[in-house]
Amino acid sequence: MTEQPSPDAHAIIAAETYRRSRGLWRVLAFSALAIAIVVGLGRFALPQNPTGNYVARLVIDGTITTDRARLATIDALAEDDAVKAVIVAINSPGGTTAGGEELYEALGQLRAAKPTVAVIGELGASAAYMTAIATDRIFARRLSIVASIGVLYQHVNAGKLLETVGVDLDKVASGPLKAEPDFDEPMEGAPRASIAALVDDSFQWFVDVVAERRGLTRPATLALADGRIVTGRVGVESGLIDAIGGEKEAMDWLEAERGLDADLDIRTVWPEPQQGFDLIGTFLNGQARAALGLPDGPITLDGLVSLWQVGTAS
């Protein structure tokens, strides 16, 4: 006589079948959700190219350094027939002299093809001011900080500290000025003269372009080029900027002086808007930096800079 399965055995088989079925449906549901998310993000990740004419907004924010991607964006603006004007929105203390020069030259070429206007927010000093003078007109708030025409090279003499902790540095160099000035000795003699010549060469070029672009005599420019910062109001009075105002006033000027359509949209083209997968990458990068205890963006500048700094003089 064949033995029949007990009711408990039937219950166990049914429970196992249900468990496997539920697990399969969970996998299918998760897969469907993942596909939906990828497809949805993919739509936003695709480049968005709105049609129609517009005014491009180029944001120069934070510390200025050379940037090939930013340079390519500026070059592309000059070739884009849909771009009817460019607003350079500046909020920066400056940066490297090479970074400022790169922006000055690139915006000069753009100016030959499109009307360009600089709008300074809180701060447009040193290399940022160098950037602003490359445009057709400069606006700033009455209490914006502008100017700081000058060049800086800083050197730290840590010789006494190293002597205190018992560290002695030595080197073999191909010439007397190679890797000078050393950070374990004061900057003096030939190394100091060499650095001074470097600073002066950059400074003289800076003064020349300010005088040329602002229509000032060289003596008048030199009188303003002692590194001082001034407010927007003083900047207007001294001829360093053109007018008090912001983006609205810049658009009004473009409409009145360059025949721009007042209804044109303003679109930020730099930094490039992040979408879809870029946003995920930025978020994950930020979380990784935080987990490792890394700073969220300060840039260490090495070399010759045109930068206004807040702090006491040593």
PDB file of N, CA and C in Angstrom, residues 226-277:
ATOM      1  N   ASP A 226      48.423  99.949  -7.362  1.00  0.00           N
ATOM      2  CA  ASP A 226      49.268  99.627  -6.210  1.00  0.00           C
ATOM      3  C   ASP A 226      48.710  98.452  -5.420  1.00  0.00           C
ATOM      4  N   GLY A 227      47.779  97.719  -6.022  1.00  0.00           N
ATOM      5  CA  GLY A 227      47.192  96.559  -5.367  1.00  0.00           C
ATOM      6  C   GLY A 227      45.923  96.856  -4.600  1.00  0.00           C
ATOM      7  N   ARG A 228      45.516  98.119  -4.537  1.00  0.00           N
ATOM      8  CA  ARG A 228      44.340  98.481  -3.746  1.00  0.00           C
ATOM      9  C   ARG A 228      43.058  97.910  -4.341  1.00  0.00           C
ATOM     10  N   ILE A 229      42.117  97.655  -3.455  1.00  0.00           N
ATOM     11  CA  ILE A 229      40.769  97.307  -3.886  1.00  0.00           C
ATOM     12  C   ILE A 229      39.882  98.520  -3.686  1.00  0.00           C
ATOM     13  N   VAL A 230      38.857  98.660  -4.516  1.00  0.00           N
ATOM     14  CA  VAL A 230      37.924  99.784  -4.392  1.00  0.00           C
ATOM     15  C   VAL A 230      36.508  99.256  -4.553  1.00  0.00           C
ATOM     16  N   THR A 231      35.555 100.060  -4.131  1.00  0.00           N
ATOM     17  CA  THR A 231      34.150  99.700  -4.315  1.00  0.00           C
ATOM     18  C   THR A 231      33.746  99.959  -5.758  1.00  0.00           C
ATOM     19  N   GLY A 232      32.590  99.444  -6.121  1.00  0.00           N
ATOM     20  CA  GLY A 232      32.077  99.705  -7.460  1.00  0.00           C
ATOM     21  C   GLY A 232      31.875 101.186  -7.716  1.00  0.00           C
ATOM     22  N   ARG A 233      31.410 101.903  -6.704  1.00  0.00           N
ATOM     23  CA  ARG A 233      31.197 103.348  -6.874  1.00  0.00           C
ATOM     24  C   ARG A 233      32.499 104.064  -7.205  1.00  0.00           C
ATOM     25  N   VAL A 234      33.559 103.753  -6.448  1.00  0.00           N
ATOM     26  CA  VAL A 234      34.862 104.371  -6.715  1.00  0.00           C
ATOM     27  C   VAL A 234      35.402 103.889  -8.058  1.00  0.00           C
ATOM     28  N   GLY A 235      35.103 102.638  -8.397  1.00  0.00           N
ATOM     29  CA  GLY A 235      35.531 102.108  -9.692  1.00  0.00           C
ATOM     30  C   GLY A 235      34.944 102.886 -10.852  1.00  0.00           C
ATOM     31  N   VAL A 236      33.670 103.306 -10.727  1.00  0.00           N
ATOM     32  CA  VAL A 236      33.038 104.126 -11.774  1.00  0.00           C
ATOM     33  C   VAL A 236      33.713 105.492 -11.835  1.00  0.00           C
ATOM     34  N   GLU A 237      33.932 106.102 -10.679  1.00  0.00           N
ATOM     35  CA  GLU A 237      34.532 107.438 -10.637  1.00  0.00           C
ATOM     36  C   GLU A 237      35.947 107.453 -11.203  1.00  0.00           C
ATOM     37  N   SER A 238      36.698 106.371 -10.984  1.00  0.00           N
ATOM     38  CA  SER A 238      38.088 106.322 -11.443  1.00  0.00           C
ATOM     39  C   SER A 238      38.234 105.760 -12.849  1.00  0.00           C
ATOM     40  N   GLY A 239      37.138 105.294 -13.443  1.00  0.00           N
ATOM     41  CA  GLY A 239      37.184 104.771 -14.802  1.00  0.00           C
ATOM     42  C   GLY A 239      37.542 103.302 -14.907  1.00  0.00           C
ATOM     43  N   LEU A 240      37.591 102.609 -13.769  1.00  0.00           N
ATOM     44  CA  LEU A 240      37.933 101.188 -13.803  1.00  0.00           C
ATOM     45  C   LEU A 240      36.765 100.327 -14.260  1.00  0.00           C
ATOM     46  N   ILE A 241      35.543 100.762 -13.999  1.00  0.00           N
ATOM     47  CA  ILE A 241      34.358 100.074 -14.517  1.00  0.00           C
ATOM     48  C   ILE A 241      33.429 101.128 -15.115  1.00  0.00           C
ATOM     49  N   ASP A 242      32.349 100.683 -15.749  1.00  0.00           N
ATOM     50  CA  ASP A 242      31.498 101.609 -16.494  1.00  0.00           C
ATOM     51  C   ASP A 242      30.280 102.097 -15.740  1.00  0.00           C
ATOM     52  N   ALA A 243      29.603 101.206 -15.029  1.00  0.00           N
ATOM     53  CA  ALA A 243      28.327 101.615 -14.444  1.00  0.00           C
ATOM     54  C   ALA A 243      27.963 100.712 -13.274  1.00  0.00           C
ATOM     55  N   ILE A 244      27.075 101.235 -12.435  1.00  0.00           N
ATOM     56  CA  ILE A 244      26.521 100.459 -11.326  1.00  0.00           C
ATOM     57  C   ILE A 244      25.323  99.665 -11.845  1.00  0.00           C
ATOM     58  N   GLY A 245      25.263  98.405 -11.481  1.00  0.00           N
ATOM     59  CA  GLY A 245      24.130  97.595 -11.922  1.00  0.00           C
ATOM     60  C   GLY A 245      24.456  96.113 -11.887  1.00  0.00           C
ATOM     61  N   GLY A 246      23.480  95.340 -12.342  1.00  0.00           N
ATOM     62  CA  GLY A 246      23.619  93.895 -12.394  1.00  0.00           C
ATOM     63  C   GLY A 246      23.203  93.368 -13.755  1.00  0.00           C
ATOM     64  N   GLU A 247      22.667  92.164 -13.773  1.00  0.00           N
ATOM     65  CA  GLU A 247      22.327  91.525 -15.041  1.00  0.00           C
ATOM     66  C   GLU A 247      21.196  92.263 -15.764  1.00  0.00           C
ATOM     67  N   LYS A 248      20.237  92.797 -15.013  1.00  0.00           N
ATOM     68  CA  LYS A 248      19.140  93.535 -15.646  1.00  0.00           C
ATOM     69  C   LYS A 248      19.681  94.756 -16.386  1.00  0.00           C
ATOM     70  N   GLU A 249      20.567  95.498 -15.725  1.00  0.00           N
ATOM     71  CA  GLU A 249      21.147  96.682 -16.354  1.00  0.00           C
ATOM     72  C   GLU A 249      22.006  96.298 -17.554  1.00  0.00           C
ATOM     73  N   ALA A 250      22.659  95.157 -17.456  1.00  0.00           N
ATOM     74  CA  ALA A 250      23.455  94.683 -18.590  1.00  0.00           C
ATOM     75  C   ALA A 250      22.563  94.383 -19.790  1.00  0.00           C
ATOM     76  N   MET A 251      21.416  93.740 -19.545  1.00  0.00           N
ATOM     77  CA  MET A 251      20.481  93.458 -20.627  1.00  0.00           C
ATOM     78  C   MET A 251      19.896  94.746 -21.199  1.00  0.00           C
ATOM     79  N   ASP A 252      19.597  95.719 -20.328  1.00  0.00           N
ATOM     80  CA  ASP A 252      19.083  97.005 -20.804  1.00  0.00           C
ATOM     81  C   ASP A 252      20.101  97.676 -21.735  1.00  0.00           C
ATOM     82  N   TRP A 253      21.379  97.610 -21.355  1.00  0.00           N
ATOM     83  CA  TRP A 253      22.428  98.222 -22.175  1.00  0.00           C
ATOM     84  C   TRP A 253      22.553  97.507 -23.517  1.00  0.00           C
ATOM     85  N   LEU A 254      22.498  96.182 -23.496  1.00  0.00           N
ATOM     86  CA  LEU A 254      22.579  95.416 -24.737  1.00  0.00           C
ATOM     87  C   LEU A 254      21.408  95.741 -25.661  1.00  0.00           C
ATOM     88  N   GLU A 255      20.239  95.946 -25.064  1.00  0.00           N
ATOM     89  CA  GLU A 255      19.056  96.286 -25.861  1.00  0.00           C
ATOM     90  C   GLU A 255      19.193  97.684 -26.468  1.00  0.00           C
ATOM     91  N   ALA A 256      19.670  98.640 -25.642  1.00  0.00           N
ATOM     92  CA  ALA A 256      19.740 100.029 -26.098  1.00  0.00           C
ATOM     93  C   ALA A 256      20.904 100.280 -27.048  1.00  0.00           C
ATOM     94  N   GLU A 257      22.056  99.683 -26.753  1.00  0.00           N
ATOM     95  CA  GLU A 257      23.269  99.997 -27.499  1.00  0.00           C
ATOM     96  C   GLU A 257      23.595  98.998 -28.605  1.00  0.00           C
ATOM     97  N   ARG A 258      23.121  97.772 -28.465  1.00  0.00           N
ATOM     98  CA  ARG A 258      23.453  96.750 -29.454  1.00  0.00           C
ATOM     99  C   ARG A 258      22.238  96.166 -30.154  1.00  0.00           C
ATOM    100  N   GLY A 259      21.068  96.756 -29.898  1.00  0.00           N
ATOM    101  CA  GLY A 259      19.860  96.327 -30.594  1.00  0.00           C
ATOM    102  C   GLY A 259      19.398  94.930 -30.250  1.00  0.00           C
ATOM    103  N   LEU A 260      19.687  94.475 -29.044  1.00  0.00           N
ATOM    104  CA  LEU A 260      19.330  93.120 -28.643  1.00  0.00           C
ATOM    105  C   LEU A 260      17.836  93.028 -28.343  1.00  0.00           C
ATOM    106  N   ASP A 261      17.219  91.913 -28.700  1.00  0.00           N
ATOM    107  CA  ASP A 261      15.814  91.670 -28.391  1.00  0.00           C
ATOM    108  C   ASP A 261      15.667  91.493 -26.882  1.00  0.00           C
ATOM    109  N   ALA A 262      14.796  92.281 -26.281  1.00  0.00           N
ATOM    110  CA  ALA A 262      14.634  92.254 -24.825  1.00  0.00           C
ATOM    111  C   ALA A 262      14.041  90.945 -24.326  1.00  0.00           C
ATOM    112  N   ASP A 263      13.410  90.175 -25.202  1.00  0.00           N
ATOM    113  CA  ASP A 263      12.736  88.946 -24.783  1.00  0.00           C
ATOM    114  C   ASP A 263      13.628  87.707 -24.850  1.00  0.00           C
ATOM    115  N   LEU A 264      14.881  87.877 -25.201  1.00  0.00           N
ATOM    116  CA  LEU A 264      15.766  86.720 -25.312  1.00  0.00           C
ATOM    117  C   LEU A 264      16.015  86.084 -23.944  1.00  0.00           C
ATOM    118  N   ASP A 265      16.034  84.762 -23.932  1.00  0.00           N
ATOM    119  CA  ASP A 265      16.364  84.032 -22.710  1.00  0.00           C
ATOM    120  C   ASP A 265      17.854  84.156 -22.416  1.00  0.00           C
ATOM    121  N   ILE A 266      18.194  84.044 -21.123  1.00  0.00           N
ATOM    122  CA  ILE A 266      19.594  83.987 -20.703  1.00  0.00           C
ATOM    123  C   ILE A 266      19.871  82.564 -20.229  1.00  0.00           C
ATOM    124  N   ARG A 267      20.853  81.913 -20.827  1.00  0.00           N
ATOM    125  CA  ARG A 267      21.164  80.519 -20.492  1.00  0.00           C
ATOM    126  C   ARG A 267      22.608  80.404 -20.037  1.00  0.00           C
ATOM    127  N   THR A 268      22.798  79.735 -18.916  1.00  0.00           N
ATOM    128  CA  THR A 268      24.150  79.501 -18.407  1.00  0.00           C
ATOM    129  C   THR A 268      24.829  78.419 -19.243  1.00  0.00           C
ATOM    130  N   VAL A 269      25.970  78.750 -19.823  1.00  0.00           N
ATOM    131  CA  VAL A 269      26.696  77.796 -20.655  1.00  0.00           C
ATOM    132  C   VAL A 269      27.978  77.319 -19.977  1.00  0.00           C
ATOM    133  N   TRP A 270      28.410  78.049 -18.955  1.00  0.00           N
ATOM    134  CA  TRP A 270      29.587  77.622 -18.177  1.00  0.00           C
ATOM    135  C   TRP A 270      29.421  78.106 -16.738  1.00  0.00           C
ATOM    136  N   PRO A 271      29.623  77.167 -15.767  1.00  0.00           N
ATOM    137  CA  PRO A 271      29.906  75.743 -15.938  1.00  0.00           C
ATOM    138  C   PRO A 271      28.760  75.027 -16.639  1.00  0.00           C
ATOM    139  N   GLU A 272      29.086  73.978 -17.371  1.00  0.00           N
ATOM    140  CA  GLU A 272      28.069  73.256 -18.118  1.00  0.00           C
ATOM    141  C   GLU A 272      27.064  72.649 -17.149  1.00  0.00           C
ATOM    142  N   PRO A 273      25.760  72.843 -17.381  1.00  0.00           N
ATOM    143  CA  PRO A 273      24.740  72.285 -16.488  1.00  0.00           C
ATOM    144  C   PRO A 273      24.884  70.771 -16.388  1.00  0.00           C
ATOM    145  N   GLN A 274      24.805  70.255 -15.150  1.00  0.00           N
ATOM    146  CA  GLN A 274      24.923  68.820 -14.941  1.00  0.00           C
ATOM    147  C   GLN A 274      23.550  68.182 -14.983  1.00  0.00           C
ATOM    148  N   GLN A 275      23.471  67.035 -15.638  1.00  0.00           N
ATOM    149  CA  GLN A 275      22.209  66.340 -15.799  1.00  0.00           C
ATOM    150  C   GLN A 275      22.431  64.849 -15.648  1.00  0.00           C
ATOM    151  N   GLY A 276      21.361  64.156 -15.232  1.00  0.00           N
ATOM    152  CA  GLY A 276      21.360  62.694 -15.218  1.00  0.00           C
ATOM    153  C   GLY A 276      22.556  62.086 -14.537  1.00  0.00           C
ATOM    154  N   PHE A 277      23.346  61.330 -15.304  1.00  0.00           N
ATOM    155  CA  PHE A 277      24.463  60.571 -14.755  1.00  0.00           C
ATOM    156  C   PHE A 277      25.533  61.485 -14.183  1.00  0.00           C
TER     157      PHE A 277
END
